[in-house]
């Protein structure tokens, strides 16, 4: 399935170490000819870290997509009633956002986008990046794996010796994961 002309939401949360790869994938999506609406969580819109300045990431997202990022819950809400997106990916998805999503909490622009989009019975893809995937968040991953319209970019352990509970998505599989999810399929193998 071609992504050309598809309306794709890309919601960024505060796993800043992944941003270099995330922006490479964003560029690839833009090159495919998709309309890309980015959405920033409060953390992703405000935290400056050793991985870069928040404002620079917001600017870069607008440069790549040509569309102003959504930065507030009020801006993200119309995704539901106006059915703005064919698919939404949370890229990257922190442990924080994953846990809230699994428990029906909607207190950031990204979670508002997810809730609004899911109400339309359309696919939501998650690009996991969290140090507690095999710990505190395992139960939430289990809940989401078993939830209607939710898919995962295949993921695996990134540093079993130093971070035994950490798991991270293979962001380079974004495009095939989007294509599969749009067809109602989970890209396999999911753990790799
Ligand atoms: C430099 C830095 C790197 C971080 N990396 C991660 C990460 O990879 N995964 C994660 O789950 N949280 C990470 N965090 C913590 C989240 O940013 C924090 O939980 C925040 O509340 C997430 O909010 P959000 O999910 O609404 O974006 C990091 C924080 C900082 C400051």
Tab-separated table of C-alpha atoms and ligand atoms in Angstrom:
chain	number	residue	atom	x	y	z
A	1	UNK	CA	0.000	0.000	0.000
A	2	UNK	CA	1.325	3.437	-0.916
A	3	UNK	CA	1.354	6.127	1.755
A	4	UNK	CA	1.111	8.870	-0.874
A	5	UNK	CA	-1.759	11.186	-0.044
A	6	UNK	CA	-2.506	9.471	3.276
A	7	UNK	CA	-3.136	11.722	6.268
A	8	UNK	CA	-0.716	10.518	8.924
A	9	UNK	CA	-0.448	11.851	12.468
A	10	UNK	CA	2.983	11.618	14.082
A	11	UNK	CA	2.832	12.266	17.820
A	12	UNK	CA	6.104	12.882	19.623
A	13	UNK	CA	6.632	12.177	23.333
A	14	UNK	CA	9.658	12.689	25.550
A	15	UNK	CA	12.060	9.886	24.633
A	16	UNK	CA	14.656	12.327	23.388
A	17	UNK	CA	17.434	9.814	22.672
A	18	UNK	CA	15.350	8.505	19.747
A	19	UNK	CA	14.769	11.881	18.065
A	20	UNK	CA	17.624	11.631	15.575
A	21	UNK	CA	16.130	8.446	14.127
A	22	UNK	CA	12.576	9.763	14.494
A	23	UNK	CA	13.320	12.797	12.335
A	24	UNK	CA	15.009	10.603	9.717
A	25	UNK	CA	11.795	8.564	9.531
A	26	UNK	CA	9.681	11.726	9.396
A	27	UNK	CA	11.677	12.845	6.370
A	28	UNK	CA	11.164	9.438	4.702
A	29	UNK	CA	7.407	9.729	5.271
A	30	UNK	CA	7.391	13.205	3.763
A	31	UNK	CA	9.343	11.848	0.786
A	32	UNK	CA	6.603	9.213	0.312
A	33	UNK	CA	4.125	12.051	-0.303
A	34	UNK	CA	2.081	11.665	2.897
A	35	UNK	CA	0.368	14.634	4.602
A	36	UNK	CA	1.940	14.640	8.057
A	37	UNK	CA	0.414	16.326	11.092
A	38	UNK	CA	2.801	16.292	14.046
A	39	UNK	CA	1.585	16.551	17.630
A	40	UNK	CA	3.932	17.349	20.538
A	41	UNK	CA	3.424	16.243	24.154
A	42	UNK	CA	4.031	18.910	26.799
A	43	UNK	CA	7.359	17.248	27.675
A	44	UNK	CA	8.485	17.029	24.048
A	45	UNK	CA	7.520	20.674	23.468
A	46	UNK	CA	9.345	22.034	26.502
A	47	UNK	CA	12.307	19.904	27.669
A	48	UNK	CA	15.758	20.948	26.427
A	49	UNK	CA	18.238	18.098	26.894
A	50	UNK	CA	21.626	16.872	25.706
A	51	UNK	CA	19.784	15.559	22.648
A	52	UNK	CA	18.685	19.040	21.536
A	53	UNK	CA	16.449	22.030	22.216
A	54	UNK	CA	12.680	21.559	22.233
A	55	UNK	CA	12.051	24.617	20.031
A	56	UNK	CA	14.465	23.339	17.396
A	57	UNK	CA	12.590	20.014	17.203
A	58	UNK	CA	9.252	21.817	16.817
A	59	UNK	CA	10.693	23.992	14.028
A	60	UNK	CA	12.247	20.992	12.303
A	61	UNK	CA	8.927	19.119	12.348
A	62	UNK	CA	7.219	22.063	10.629
A	63	UNK	CA	10.054	22.383	8.088
A	64	UNK	CA	9.859	18.700	7.121
A	65	UNK	CA	6.054	18.432	6.996
A	66	UNK	CA	5.092	21.960	5.908
A	67	UNK	CA	2.294	21.787	8.518
A	68	UNK	CA	2.197	23.556	11.890
A	69	UNK	CA	2.526	21.064	14.773
A	70	UNK	CA	-0.352	20.671	17.230
A	71	UNK	CA	0.863	21.752	20.660
A	72	UNK	CA	-2.229	21.745	22.897
A	73	UNK	CA	-5.116	19.485	23.874
A	74	UNK	CA	-7.509	21.976	22.241
A	75	UNK	CA	-5.584	21.809	18.940
A	76	UNK	CA	-5.562	17.981	18.961
A	77	UNK	CA	-9.244	17.488	19.847
A	78	UNK	CA	-10.666	18.037	16.297
A	79	UNK	CA	-8.789	14.904	15.124
A	80	UNK	CA	-11.882	13.022	16.387
A	81	UNK	CA	-14.907	14.982	15.151
A	82	UNK	CA	-13.267	16.068	11.882
A	83	UNK	CA	-11.734	12.595	11.252
A	84	UNK	CA	-8.468	14.283	10.293
A	85	UNK	CA	-6.168	11.236	10.174
A	86	UNK	CA	-6.071	7.889	8.363
A	87	UNK	CA	-3.576	6.618	10.922
A	88	UNK	CA	-1.758	7.992	13.970
A	89	UNK	CA	1.660	6.861	15.193
A	90	UNK	CA	3.067	7.767	18.598
A	91	UNK	CA	6.744	8.030	17.656
A	92	UNK	CA	8.465	7.747	20.071
A	93	UNK	CA	6.088	6.504	22.778
A	94	UNK	CA	7.406	6.927	26.340
A	95	UNK	CA	6.567	4.606	29.224
A	96	UNK	CA	4.584	7.512	30.668
A	97	UNK	CA	2.331	7.964	27.624
A	98	UNK	CA	1.984	4.192	27.147
A	99	UNK	CA	0.838	3.719	30.770
A	100	UNK	CA	-1.667	6.564	30.535
A	101	UNK	CA	-3.040	5.362	27.210
A	102	UNK	CA	-3.564	1.862	28.619
A	103	UNK	CA	-5.453	3.348	31.555
A	104	UNK	CA	-7.672	5.819	29.742
A	105	UNK	CA	-5.887	8.987	30.865
A	106	UNK	CA	-6.008	11.981	28.476
A	107	UNK	CA	-3.884	14.785	29.887
A	108	UNK	CA	-1.531	15.722	27.022
A	109	UNK	CA	-1.961	16.738	23.368
A	110	UNK	CA	-0.629	13.314	22.296
A	111	UNK	CA	-3.086	11.399	24.492
A	112	UNK	CA	-5.917	13.661	23.283
A	113	UNK	CA	-4.916	12.901	19.691
A	114	UNK	CA	-4.893	9.149	20.438
A	115	UNK	CA	-8.264	9.186	22.154
A	116	UNK	CA	-9.854	11.370	19.471
A	117	UNK	CA	-8.450	9.205	16.680
A	118	UNK	CA	-9.454	5.871	18.279
A	119	UNK	CA	-13.045	7.067	18.562
A	120	UNK	CA	-13.121	6.936	14.754
A	121	UNK	CA	-12.193	3.229	14.784
A	122	UNK	CA	-8.954	3.921	12.906
A	123	UNK	CA	-5.470	2.463	13.522
A	124	UNK	CA	-3.084	3.720	16.184
A	125	UNK	CA	0.550	2.586	15.927
A	126	UNK	CA	2.977	2.719	18.871
A	127	UNK	CA	6.756	3.083	18.665
A	128	UNK	CA	7.789	2.005	22.129
A	129	UNK	CA	10.864	3.424	23.861
A	130	UNK	CA	11.040	2.816	27.579
A	131	UNK	CA	13.424	1.535	30.233
A	132	UNK	CA	10.601	-0.187	32.117
A	133	UNK	CA	9.064	-2.219	29.282
A	134	UNK	CA	9.957	-5.515	30.948
A	135	UNK	CA	9.195	-4.115	34.418
A	136	UNK	CA	6.453	-1.760	35.614
A	137	UNK	CA	5.065	-1.201	32.100
A	138	UNK	CA	4.858	-4.835	30.959
A	139	UNK	CA	1.228	-5.070	32.090
A	140	UNK	CA	0.355	-1.949	30.084
A	141	UNK	CA	2.052	-3.290	26.959
A	142	UNK	CA	-0.008	-6.464	27.422
A	143	UNK	CA	-3.219	-4.460	27.684
A	144	UNK	CA	-2.444	-2.463	24.544
A	145	UNK	CA	-1.342	-5.524	22.542
A	146	UNK	CA	-4.803	-6.881	23.196
A	147	UNK	CA	-6.672	-3.670	22.302
A	148	UNK	CA	-8.696	-3.084	19.145
A	149	UNK	CA	-7.083	-0.843	16.493
A	150	UNK	CA	-3.718	-0.650	18.330
A	151	UNK	CA	-0.533	-1.898	16.626
A	152	UNK	CA	3.166	-1.835	17.520
A	153	UNK	CA	6.259	-1.155	15.481
A	154	UNK	CA	8.272	-4.347	16.145
A	155	UNK	CA	10.468	-3.899	19.200
A	156	UNK	CA	13.206	-5.598	21.186
A	157	UNK	CA	15.712	-5.231	24.003
A	158	UNK	CA	18.290	-2.566	23.223
A	159	UNK	CA	20.815	-3.165	26.022
A	160	UNK	CA	20.050	-6.314	28.029
A	161	UNK	CA	23.240	-6.112	30.132
A	162	UNK	CA	23.039	-2.496	31.295
A	163	UNK	CA	19.259	-1.902	30.957
A	164	UNK	CA	17.623	-5.316	31.427
A	165	UNK	CA	14.037	-3.952	31.426
A	166	UNK	CA	14.467	-1.616	28.458
A	167	UNK	CA	12.807	-2.181	25.095
A	168	UNK	CA	12.791	-0.016	21.999
A	169	UNK	CA	11.025	-0.095	18.651
A	170	UNK	CA	12.863	-0.591	15.376
A	171	UNK	CA	11.955	2.834	14.017
A	172	UNK	CA	13.356	1.911	10.606
A	173	UNK	CA	10.275	-0.347	10.297
A	174	UNK	CA	7.933	2.659	10.501
A	175	UNK	CA	6.780	2.588	6.865
A	176	UNK	CA	6.044	-1.172	6.645
A	177	UNK	CA	4.369	-0.981	10.078
A	178	UNK	CA	2.111	1.856	8.901
A	179	UNK	CA	1.255	-0.022	5.704
A	180	UNK	CA	0.366	-3.179	7.658
A	181	UNK	CA	-1.681	-1.311	10.281
A	182	UNK	CA	-3.647	0.492	7.558
A	183	UNK	CA	-4.586	-2.989	6.297
A	184	UNK	CA	-5.584	-4.064	9.816
A	185	UNK	CA	-2.496	-6.248	10.300
A	186	UNK	CA	0.249	-6.271	12.931
A	187	UNK	CA	3.667	-6.377	11.224
A	188	UNK	CA	5.464	-9.577	12.284
A	189	UNK	CA	7.638	-10.653	13.949
A	190	UNK	CA	6.600	-8.154	16.607
A	191	UNK	CA	9.506	-9.003	18.950
A	192	UNK	CA	12.861	-8.905	17.177
B	1	LIG	C1	16.899	13.416	28.397
B	1	LIG	C2	15.677	12.618	28.713
B	1	LIG	C3	15.489	11.409	28.085
B	1	LIG	C4	14.339	10.625	28.359
B	1	LIG	N1	14.185	9.448	27.714
B	1	LIG	C5	13.085	8.710	27.946
B	1	LIG	C6	12.884	7.476	27.237
B	1	LIG	O1	13.673	7.076	26.375
B	1	LIG	N2	11.763	6.766	27.497
B	1	LIG	C7	10.833	7.172	28.432
B	1	LIG	O2	9.833	6.462	28.630
B	1	LIG	N3	10.996	8.338	29.110
B	1	LIG	C8	12.088	9.113	28.889
B	1	LIG	N4	12.261	10.307	29.557
B	1	LIG	C9	11.252	10.700	30.551
B	1	LIG	C10	10.043	11.377	29.906
B	1	LIG	O3	10.437	12.512	29.145
B	1	LIG	C11	9.057	11.775	31.033
B	1	LIG	O4	8.504	10.587	31.599
B	1	LIG	C12	7.936	12.671	30.563
B	1	LIG	O5	7.027	12.883	31.635
B	1	LIG	C13	7.210	12.056	29.393
B	1	LIG	O6	6.057	12.804	29.085
B	1	LIG	P1	5.243	12.478	27.741
B	1	LIG	O7	5.024	11.000	27.726
B	1	LIG	O8	3.955	13.232	27.909
B	1	LIG	O9	6.063	12.996	26.615
B	1	LIG	C14	13.394	11.096	29.303
B	1	LIG	C15	13.582	12.334	29.914
B	1	LIG	C16	14.698	13.082	29.629
B	1	LIG	C17	14.859	14.427	30.300
